[in-house]
PDB file of N, CA and C in Angstrom:
ATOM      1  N   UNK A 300       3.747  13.488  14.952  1.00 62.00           N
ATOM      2  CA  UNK A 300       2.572  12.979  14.277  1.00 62.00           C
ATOM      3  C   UNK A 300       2.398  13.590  12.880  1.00 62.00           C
ATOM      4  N   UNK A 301       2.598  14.816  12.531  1.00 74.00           N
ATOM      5  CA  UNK A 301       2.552  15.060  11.296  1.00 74.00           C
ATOM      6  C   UNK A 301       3.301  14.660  10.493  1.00 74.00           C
ATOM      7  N   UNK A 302       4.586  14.097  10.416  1.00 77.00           N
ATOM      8  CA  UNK A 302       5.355  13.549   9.807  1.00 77.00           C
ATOM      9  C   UNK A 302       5.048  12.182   9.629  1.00 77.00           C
ATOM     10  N   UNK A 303       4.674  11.775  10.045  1.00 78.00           N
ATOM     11  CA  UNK A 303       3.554  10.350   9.857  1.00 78.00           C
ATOM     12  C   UNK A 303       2.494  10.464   8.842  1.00 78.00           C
ATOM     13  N   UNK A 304       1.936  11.959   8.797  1.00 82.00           N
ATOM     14  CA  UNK A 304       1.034  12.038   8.458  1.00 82.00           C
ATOM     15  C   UNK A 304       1.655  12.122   6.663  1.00 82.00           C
ATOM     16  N   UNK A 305       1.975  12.990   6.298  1.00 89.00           N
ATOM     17  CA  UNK A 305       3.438  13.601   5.200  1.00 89.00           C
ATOM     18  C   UNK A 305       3.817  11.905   4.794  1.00 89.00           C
ATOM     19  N   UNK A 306       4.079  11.649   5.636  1.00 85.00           N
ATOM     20  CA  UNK A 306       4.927  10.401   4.374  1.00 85.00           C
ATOM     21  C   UNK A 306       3.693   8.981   4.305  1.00 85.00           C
ATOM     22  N   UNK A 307       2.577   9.137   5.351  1.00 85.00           N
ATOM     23  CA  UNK A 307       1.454   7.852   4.991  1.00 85.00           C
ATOM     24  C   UNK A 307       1.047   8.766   3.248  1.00 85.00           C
ATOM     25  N   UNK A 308       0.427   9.839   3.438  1.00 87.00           N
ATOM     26  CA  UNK A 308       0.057  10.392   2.208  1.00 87.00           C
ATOM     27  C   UNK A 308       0.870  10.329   0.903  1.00 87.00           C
ATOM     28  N   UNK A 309       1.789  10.554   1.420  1.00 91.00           N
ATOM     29  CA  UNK A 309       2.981  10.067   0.116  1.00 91.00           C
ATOM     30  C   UNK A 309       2.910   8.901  -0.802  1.00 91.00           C
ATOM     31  N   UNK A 310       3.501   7.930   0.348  1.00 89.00           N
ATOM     32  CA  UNK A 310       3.149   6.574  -0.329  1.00 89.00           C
ATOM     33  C   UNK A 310       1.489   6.124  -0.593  1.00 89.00           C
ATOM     34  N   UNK A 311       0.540   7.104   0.105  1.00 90.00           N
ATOM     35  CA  UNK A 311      -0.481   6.538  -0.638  1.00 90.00           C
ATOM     36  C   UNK A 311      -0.797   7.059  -1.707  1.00 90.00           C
ATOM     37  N   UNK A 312       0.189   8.042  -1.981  1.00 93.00           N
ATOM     38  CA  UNK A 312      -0.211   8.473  -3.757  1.00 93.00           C
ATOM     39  C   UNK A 312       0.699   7.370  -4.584  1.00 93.00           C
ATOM     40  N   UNK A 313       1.573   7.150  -4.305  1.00 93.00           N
ATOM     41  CA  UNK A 313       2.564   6.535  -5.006  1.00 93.00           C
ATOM     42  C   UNK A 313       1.738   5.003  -4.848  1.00 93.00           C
ATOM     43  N   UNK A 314       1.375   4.626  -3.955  1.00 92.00           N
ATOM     44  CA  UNK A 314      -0.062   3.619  -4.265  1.00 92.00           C
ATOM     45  C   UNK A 314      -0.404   3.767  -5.119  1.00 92.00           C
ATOM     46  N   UNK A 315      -1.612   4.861  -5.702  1.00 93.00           N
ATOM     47  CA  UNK A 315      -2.372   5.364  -6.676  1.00 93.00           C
ATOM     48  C   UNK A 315      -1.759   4.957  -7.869  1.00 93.00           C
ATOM     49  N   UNK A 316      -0.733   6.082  -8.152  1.00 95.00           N
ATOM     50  CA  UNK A 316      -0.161   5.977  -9.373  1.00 95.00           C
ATOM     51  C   UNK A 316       0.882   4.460  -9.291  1.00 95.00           C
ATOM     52  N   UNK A 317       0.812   2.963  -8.396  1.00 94.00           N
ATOM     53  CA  UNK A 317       1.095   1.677  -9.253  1.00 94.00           C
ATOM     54  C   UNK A 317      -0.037   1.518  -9.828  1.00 94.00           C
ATOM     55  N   UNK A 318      -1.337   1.794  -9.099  1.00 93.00           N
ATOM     56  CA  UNK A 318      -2.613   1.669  -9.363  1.00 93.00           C
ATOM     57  C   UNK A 318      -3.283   1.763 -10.948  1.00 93.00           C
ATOM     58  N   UNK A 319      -2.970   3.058 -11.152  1.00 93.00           N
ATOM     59  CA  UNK A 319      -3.188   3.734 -12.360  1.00 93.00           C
ATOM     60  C   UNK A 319      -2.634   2.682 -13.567  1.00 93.00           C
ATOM     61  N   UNK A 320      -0.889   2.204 -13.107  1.00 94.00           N
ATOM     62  CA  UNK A 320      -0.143   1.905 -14.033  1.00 94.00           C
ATOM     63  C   UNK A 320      -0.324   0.462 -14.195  1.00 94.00           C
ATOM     64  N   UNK A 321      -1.129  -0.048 -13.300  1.00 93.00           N
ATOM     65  CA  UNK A 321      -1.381  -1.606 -13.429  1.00 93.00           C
ATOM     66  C   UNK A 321      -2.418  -1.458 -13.899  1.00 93.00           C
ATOM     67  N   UNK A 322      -3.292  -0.385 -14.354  1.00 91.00           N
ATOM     68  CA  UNK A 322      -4.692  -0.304 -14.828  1.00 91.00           C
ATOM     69  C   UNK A 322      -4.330  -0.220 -16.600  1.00 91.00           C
ATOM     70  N   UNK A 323      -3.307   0.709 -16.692  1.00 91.00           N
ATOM     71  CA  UNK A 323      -3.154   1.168 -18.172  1.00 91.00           C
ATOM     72  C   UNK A 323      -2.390  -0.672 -18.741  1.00 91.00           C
ATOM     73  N   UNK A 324      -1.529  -1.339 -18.162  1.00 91.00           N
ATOM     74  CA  UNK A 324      -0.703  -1.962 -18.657  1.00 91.00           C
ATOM     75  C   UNK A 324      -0.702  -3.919 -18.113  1.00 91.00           C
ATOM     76  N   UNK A 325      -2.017  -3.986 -17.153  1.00 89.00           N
ATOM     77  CA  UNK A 325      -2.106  -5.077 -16.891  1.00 89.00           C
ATOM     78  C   UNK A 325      -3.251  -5.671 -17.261  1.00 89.00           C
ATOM     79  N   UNK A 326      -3.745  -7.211 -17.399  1.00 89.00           N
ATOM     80  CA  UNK A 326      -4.625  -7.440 -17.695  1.00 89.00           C
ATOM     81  C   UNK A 326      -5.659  -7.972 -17.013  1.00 89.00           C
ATOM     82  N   UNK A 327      -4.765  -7.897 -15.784  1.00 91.00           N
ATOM     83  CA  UNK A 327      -5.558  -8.317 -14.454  1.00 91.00           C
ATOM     84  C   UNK A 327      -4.975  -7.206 -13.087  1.00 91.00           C
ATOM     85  N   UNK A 328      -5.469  -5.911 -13.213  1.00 93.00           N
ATOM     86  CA  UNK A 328      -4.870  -5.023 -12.482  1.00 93.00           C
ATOM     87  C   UNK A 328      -5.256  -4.804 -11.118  1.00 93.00           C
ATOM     88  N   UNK A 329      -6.235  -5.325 -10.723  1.00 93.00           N
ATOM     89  CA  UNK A 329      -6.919  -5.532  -9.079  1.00 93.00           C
ATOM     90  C   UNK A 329      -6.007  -6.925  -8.462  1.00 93.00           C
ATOM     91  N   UNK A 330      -6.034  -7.864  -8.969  1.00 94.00           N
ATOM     92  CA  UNK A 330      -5.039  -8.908  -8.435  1.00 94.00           C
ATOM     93  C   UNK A 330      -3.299  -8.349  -8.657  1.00 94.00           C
ATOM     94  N   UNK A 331      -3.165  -8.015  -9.372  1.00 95.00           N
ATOM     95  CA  UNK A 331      -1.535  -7.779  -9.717  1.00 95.00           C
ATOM     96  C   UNK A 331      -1.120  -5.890  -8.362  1.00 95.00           C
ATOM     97  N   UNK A 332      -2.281  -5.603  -8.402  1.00 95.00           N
ATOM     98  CA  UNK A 332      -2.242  -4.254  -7.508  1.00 95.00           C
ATOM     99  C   UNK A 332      -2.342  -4.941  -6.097  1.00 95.00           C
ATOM    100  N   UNK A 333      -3.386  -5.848  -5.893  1.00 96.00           N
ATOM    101  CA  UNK A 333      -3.444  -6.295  -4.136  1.00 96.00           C
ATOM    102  C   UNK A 333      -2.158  -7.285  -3.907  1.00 96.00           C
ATOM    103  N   UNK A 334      -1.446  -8.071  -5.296  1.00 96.00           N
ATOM    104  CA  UNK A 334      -0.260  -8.683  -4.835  1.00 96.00           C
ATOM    105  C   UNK A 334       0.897  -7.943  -4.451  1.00 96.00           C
ATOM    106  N   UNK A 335       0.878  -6.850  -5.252  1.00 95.00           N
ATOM    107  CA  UNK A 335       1.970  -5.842  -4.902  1.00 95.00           C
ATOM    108  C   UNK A 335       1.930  -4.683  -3.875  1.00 95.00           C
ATOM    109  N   UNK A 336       0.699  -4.565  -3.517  1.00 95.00           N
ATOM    110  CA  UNK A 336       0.749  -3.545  -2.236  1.00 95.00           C
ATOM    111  C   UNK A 336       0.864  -4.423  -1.094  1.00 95.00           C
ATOM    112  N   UNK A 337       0.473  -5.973  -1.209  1.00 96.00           N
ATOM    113  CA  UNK A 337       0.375  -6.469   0.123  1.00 96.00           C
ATOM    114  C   UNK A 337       2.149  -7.233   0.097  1.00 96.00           C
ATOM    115  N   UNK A 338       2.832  -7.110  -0.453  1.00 96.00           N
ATOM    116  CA  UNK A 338       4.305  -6.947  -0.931  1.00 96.00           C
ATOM    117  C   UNK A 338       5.052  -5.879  -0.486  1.00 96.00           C
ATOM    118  N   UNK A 339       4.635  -4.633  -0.487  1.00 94.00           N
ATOM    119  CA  UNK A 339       4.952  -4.015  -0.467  1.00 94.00           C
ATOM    120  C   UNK A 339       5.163  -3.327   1.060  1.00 94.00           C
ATOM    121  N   UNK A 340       3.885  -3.869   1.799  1.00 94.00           N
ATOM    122  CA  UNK A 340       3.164  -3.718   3.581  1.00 94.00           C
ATOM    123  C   UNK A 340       4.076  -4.219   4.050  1.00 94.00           C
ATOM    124  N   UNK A 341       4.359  -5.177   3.339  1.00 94.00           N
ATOM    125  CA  UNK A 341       4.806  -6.314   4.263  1.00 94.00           C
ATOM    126  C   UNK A 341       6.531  -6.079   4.678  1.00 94.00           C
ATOM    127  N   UNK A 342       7.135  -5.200   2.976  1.00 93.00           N
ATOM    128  CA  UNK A 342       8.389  -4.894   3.081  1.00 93.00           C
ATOM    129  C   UNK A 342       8.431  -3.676   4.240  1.00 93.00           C
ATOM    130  N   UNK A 343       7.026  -2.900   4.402  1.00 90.00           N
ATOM    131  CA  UNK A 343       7.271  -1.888   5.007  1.00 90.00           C
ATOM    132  C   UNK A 343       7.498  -1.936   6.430  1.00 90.00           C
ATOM    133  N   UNK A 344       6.962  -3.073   6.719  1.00 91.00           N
ATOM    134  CA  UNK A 344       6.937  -3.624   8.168  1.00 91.00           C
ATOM    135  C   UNK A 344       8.569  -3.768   8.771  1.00 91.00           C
ATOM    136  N   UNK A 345       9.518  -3.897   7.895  1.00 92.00           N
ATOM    137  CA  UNK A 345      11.140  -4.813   8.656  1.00 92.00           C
ATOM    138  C   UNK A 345      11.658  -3.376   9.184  1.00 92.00           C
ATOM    139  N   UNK A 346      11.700  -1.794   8.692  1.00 88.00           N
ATOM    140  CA  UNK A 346      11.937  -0.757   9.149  1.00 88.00           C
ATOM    141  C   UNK A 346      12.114  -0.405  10.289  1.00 88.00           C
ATOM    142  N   UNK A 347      10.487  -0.555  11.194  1.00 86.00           N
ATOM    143  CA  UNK A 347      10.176  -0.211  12.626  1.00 86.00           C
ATOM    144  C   UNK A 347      10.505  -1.350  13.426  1.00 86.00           C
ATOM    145  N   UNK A 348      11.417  -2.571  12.600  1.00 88.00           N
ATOM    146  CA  UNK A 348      12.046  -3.585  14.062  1.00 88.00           C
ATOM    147  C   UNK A 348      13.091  -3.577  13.822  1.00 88.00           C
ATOM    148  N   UNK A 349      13.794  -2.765  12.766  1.00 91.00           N
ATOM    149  CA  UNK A 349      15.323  -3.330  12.812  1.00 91.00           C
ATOM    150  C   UNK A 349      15.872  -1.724  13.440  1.00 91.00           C
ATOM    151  N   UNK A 350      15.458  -0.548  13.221  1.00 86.00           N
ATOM    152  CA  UNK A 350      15.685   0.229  14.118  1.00 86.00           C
ATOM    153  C   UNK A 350      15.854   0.411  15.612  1.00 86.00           C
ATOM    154  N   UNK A 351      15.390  -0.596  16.028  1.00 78.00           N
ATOM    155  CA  UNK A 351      16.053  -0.773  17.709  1.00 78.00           C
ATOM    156  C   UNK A 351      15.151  -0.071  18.963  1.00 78.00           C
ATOM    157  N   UNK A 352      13.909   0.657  18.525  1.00 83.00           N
ATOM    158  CA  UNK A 352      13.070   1.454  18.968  1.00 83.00           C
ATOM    159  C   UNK A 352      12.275   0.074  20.384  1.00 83.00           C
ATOM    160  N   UNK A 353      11.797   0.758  21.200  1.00 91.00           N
ATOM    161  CA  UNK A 353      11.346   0.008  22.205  1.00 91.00           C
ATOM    162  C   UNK A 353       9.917  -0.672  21.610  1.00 91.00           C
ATOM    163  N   UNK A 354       9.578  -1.354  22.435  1.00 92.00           N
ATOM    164  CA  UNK A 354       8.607  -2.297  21.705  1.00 92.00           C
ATOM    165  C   UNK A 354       7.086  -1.425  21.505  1.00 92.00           C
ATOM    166  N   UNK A 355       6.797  -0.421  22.519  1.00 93.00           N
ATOM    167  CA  UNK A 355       5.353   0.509  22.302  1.00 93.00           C
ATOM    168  C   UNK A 355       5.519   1.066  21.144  1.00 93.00           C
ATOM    169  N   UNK A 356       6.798   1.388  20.434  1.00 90.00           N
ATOM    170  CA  UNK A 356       7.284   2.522  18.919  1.00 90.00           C
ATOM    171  C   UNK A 356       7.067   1.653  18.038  1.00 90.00           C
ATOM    172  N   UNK A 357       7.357   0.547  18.150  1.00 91.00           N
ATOM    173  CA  UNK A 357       7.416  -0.342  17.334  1.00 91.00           C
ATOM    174  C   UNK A 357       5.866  -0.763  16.832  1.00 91.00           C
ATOM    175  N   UNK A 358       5.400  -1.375  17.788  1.00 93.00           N
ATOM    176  CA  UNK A 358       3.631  -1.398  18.091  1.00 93.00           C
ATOM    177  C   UNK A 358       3.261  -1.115  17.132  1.00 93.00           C
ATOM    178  N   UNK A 359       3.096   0.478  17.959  1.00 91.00           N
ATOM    179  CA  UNK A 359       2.577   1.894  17.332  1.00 91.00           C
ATOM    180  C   UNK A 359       2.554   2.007  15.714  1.00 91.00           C
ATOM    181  N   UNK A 360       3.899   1.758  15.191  1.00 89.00           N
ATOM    182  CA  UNK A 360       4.375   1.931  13.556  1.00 89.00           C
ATOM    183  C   UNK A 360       3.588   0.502  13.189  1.00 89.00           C
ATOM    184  N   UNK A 361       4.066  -0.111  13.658  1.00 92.00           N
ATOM    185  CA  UNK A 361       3.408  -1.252  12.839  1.00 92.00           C
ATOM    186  C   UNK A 361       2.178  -1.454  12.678  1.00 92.00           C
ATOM    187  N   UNK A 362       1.322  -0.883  13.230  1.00 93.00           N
ATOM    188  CA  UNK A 362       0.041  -0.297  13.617  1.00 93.00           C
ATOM    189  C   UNK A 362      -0.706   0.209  12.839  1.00 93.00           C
ATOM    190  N   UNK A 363      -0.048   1.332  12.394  1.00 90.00           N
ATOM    191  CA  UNK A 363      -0.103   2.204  11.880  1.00 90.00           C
ATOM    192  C   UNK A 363       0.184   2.285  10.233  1.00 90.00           C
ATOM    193  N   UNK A 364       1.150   1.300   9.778  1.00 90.00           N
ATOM    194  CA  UNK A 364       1.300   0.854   8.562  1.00 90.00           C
ATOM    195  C   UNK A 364       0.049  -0.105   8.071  1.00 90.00           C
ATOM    196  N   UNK A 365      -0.443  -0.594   9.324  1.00 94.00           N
ATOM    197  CA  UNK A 365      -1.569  -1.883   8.685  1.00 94.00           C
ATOM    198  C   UNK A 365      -2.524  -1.703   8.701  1.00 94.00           C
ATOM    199  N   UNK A 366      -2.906   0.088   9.359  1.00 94.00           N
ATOM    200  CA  UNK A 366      -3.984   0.996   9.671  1.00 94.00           C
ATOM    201  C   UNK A 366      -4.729   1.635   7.884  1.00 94.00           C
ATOM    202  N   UNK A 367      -3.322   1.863   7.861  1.00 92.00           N
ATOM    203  CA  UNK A 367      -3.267   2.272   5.995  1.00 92.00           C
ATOM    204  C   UNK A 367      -2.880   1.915   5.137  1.00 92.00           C
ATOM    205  N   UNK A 368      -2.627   0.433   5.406  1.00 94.00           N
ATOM    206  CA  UNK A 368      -2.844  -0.427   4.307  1.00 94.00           C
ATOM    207  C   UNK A 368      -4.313  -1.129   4.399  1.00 94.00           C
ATOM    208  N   UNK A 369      -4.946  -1.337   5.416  1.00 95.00           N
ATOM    209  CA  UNK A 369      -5.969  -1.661   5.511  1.00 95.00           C
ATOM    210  C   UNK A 369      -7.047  -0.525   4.839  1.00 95.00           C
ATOM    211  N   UNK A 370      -6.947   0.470   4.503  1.00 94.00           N
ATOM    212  CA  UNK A 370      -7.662   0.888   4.124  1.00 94.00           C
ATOM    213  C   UNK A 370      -7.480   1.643   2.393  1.00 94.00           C
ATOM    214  N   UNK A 371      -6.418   2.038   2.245  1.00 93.00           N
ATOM    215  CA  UNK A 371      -6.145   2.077   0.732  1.00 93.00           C
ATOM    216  C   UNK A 371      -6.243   0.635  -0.483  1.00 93.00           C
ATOM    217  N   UNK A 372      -5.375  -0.322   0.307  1.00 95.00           N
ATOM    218  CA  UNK A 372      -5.696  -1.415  -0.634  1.00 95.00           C
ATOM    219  C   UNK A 372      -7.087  -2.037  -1.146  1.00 95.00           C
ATOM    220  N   UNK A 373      -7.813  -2.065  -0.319  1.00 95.00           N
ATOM    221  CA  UNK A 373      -9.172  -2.551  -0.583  1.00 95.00           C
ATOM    222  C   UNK A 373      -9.911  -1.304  -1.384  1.00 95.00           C
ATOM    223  N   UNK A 374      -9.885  -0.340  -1.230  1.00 93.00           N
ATOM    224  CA  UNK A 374     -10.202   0.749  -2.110  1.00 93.00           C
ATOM    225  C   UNK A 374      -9.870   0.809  -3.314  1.00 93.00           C
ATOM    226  N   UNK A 375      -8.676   0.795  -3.527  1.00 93.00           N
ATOM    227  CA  UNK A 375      -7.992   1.223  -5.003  1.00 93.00           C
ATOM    228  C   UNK A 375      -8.447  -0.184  -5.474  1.00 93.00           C
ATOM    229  N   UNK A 376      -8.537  -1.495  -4.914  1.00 93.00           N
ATOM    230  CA  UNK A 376      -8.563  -2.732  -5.471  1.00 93.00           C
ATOM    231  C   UNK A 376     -10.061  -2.792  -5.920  1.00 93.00           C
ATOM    232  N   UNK A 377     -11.086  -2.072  -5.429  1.00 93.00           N
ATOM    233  CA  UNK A 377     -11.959  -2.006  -5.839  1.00 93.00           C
ATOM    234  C   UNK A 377     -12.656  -1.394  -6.736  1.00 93.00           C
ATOM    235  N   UNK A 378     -11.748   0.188  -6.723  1.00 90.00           N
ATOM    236  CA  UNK A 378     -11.932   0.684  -7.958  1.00 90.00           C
ATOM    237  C   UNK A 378     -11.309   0.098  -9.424  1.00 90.00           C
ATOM    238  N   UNK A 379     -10.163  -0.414  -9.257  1.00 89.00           N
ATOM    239  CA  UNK A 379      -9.722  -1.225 -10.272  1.00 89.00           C
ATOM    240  C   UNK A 379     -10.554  -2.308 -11.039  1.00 89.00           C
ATOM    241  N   UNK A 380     -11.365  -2.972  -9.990  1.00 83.00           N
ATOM    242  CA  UNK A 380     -12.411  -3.984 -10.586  1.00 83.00           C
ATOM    243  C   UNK A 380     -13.926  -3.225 -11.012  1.00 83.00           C
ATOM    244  N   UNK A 381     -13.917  -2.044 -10.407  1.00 69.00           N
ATOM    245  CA  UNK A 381     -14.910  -1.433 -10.778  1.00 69.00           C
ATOM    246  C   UNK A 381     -14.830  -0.870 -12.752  1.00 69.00           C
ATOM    247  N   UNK A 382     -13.410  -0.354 -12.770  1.00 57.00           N
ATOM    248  CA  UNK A 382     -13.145   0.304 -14.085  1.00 57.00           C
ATOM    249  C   UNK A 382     -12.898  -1.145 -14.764  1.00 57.00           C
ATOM    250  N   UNK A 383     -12.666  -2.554 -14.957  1.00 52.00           N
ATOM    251  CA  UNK A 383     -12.133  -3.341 -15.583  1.00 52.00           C
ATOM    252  C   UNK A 383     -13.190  -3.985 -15.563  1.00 52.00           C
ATOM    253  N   UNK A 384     -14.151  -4.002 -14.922  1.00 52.00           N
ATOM    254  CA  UNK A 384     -15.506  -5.216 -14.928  1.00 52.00           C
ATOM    255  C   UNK A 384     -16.238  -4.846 -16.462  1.00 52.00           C
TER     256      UNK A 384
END
């Protein structure tokens, strides 16, 4: 579980900083940020089925990816419209 924990935090900085960089360099950075993180979920998802893991591991991860995407994207997407409004 901590290693779950270590790499969700990771990529949710590396979230941040597309965040940041669609803020400095886009002109629509809340849409161009929710197209690319939900791009990005979605790539994250093929990992935990092509590994071969039984179907509860699988679940579980996939779960768990949509646990924290569900909750970073709508955040950062909101602060983005918050700083650009």
């Amino acid at each position: 579980m901590p290693g779950i924990a270590v790499v969700t935090g990771f990529f949710s900085v590396v979230g941040i900083v597309i965040a940041v960089a669609l803020r400095r360099w886009s002109a629509r950075p809340a849409e161009r940020f929710v197209w690319t993180a939900v791009s990005l979920t979605a790539i994250s998802l093929v990992p935990p089925i092509l590994f071969g893991a039984d179907a509860a591991t699988v679940t579980a991860l996939i779960g768990l990816h949509l646990v924290a995407a569900a909750v970073m994207i709508p955040a950062l997407a909101r602060s983005l419209r918050a700083r650009t409004d």
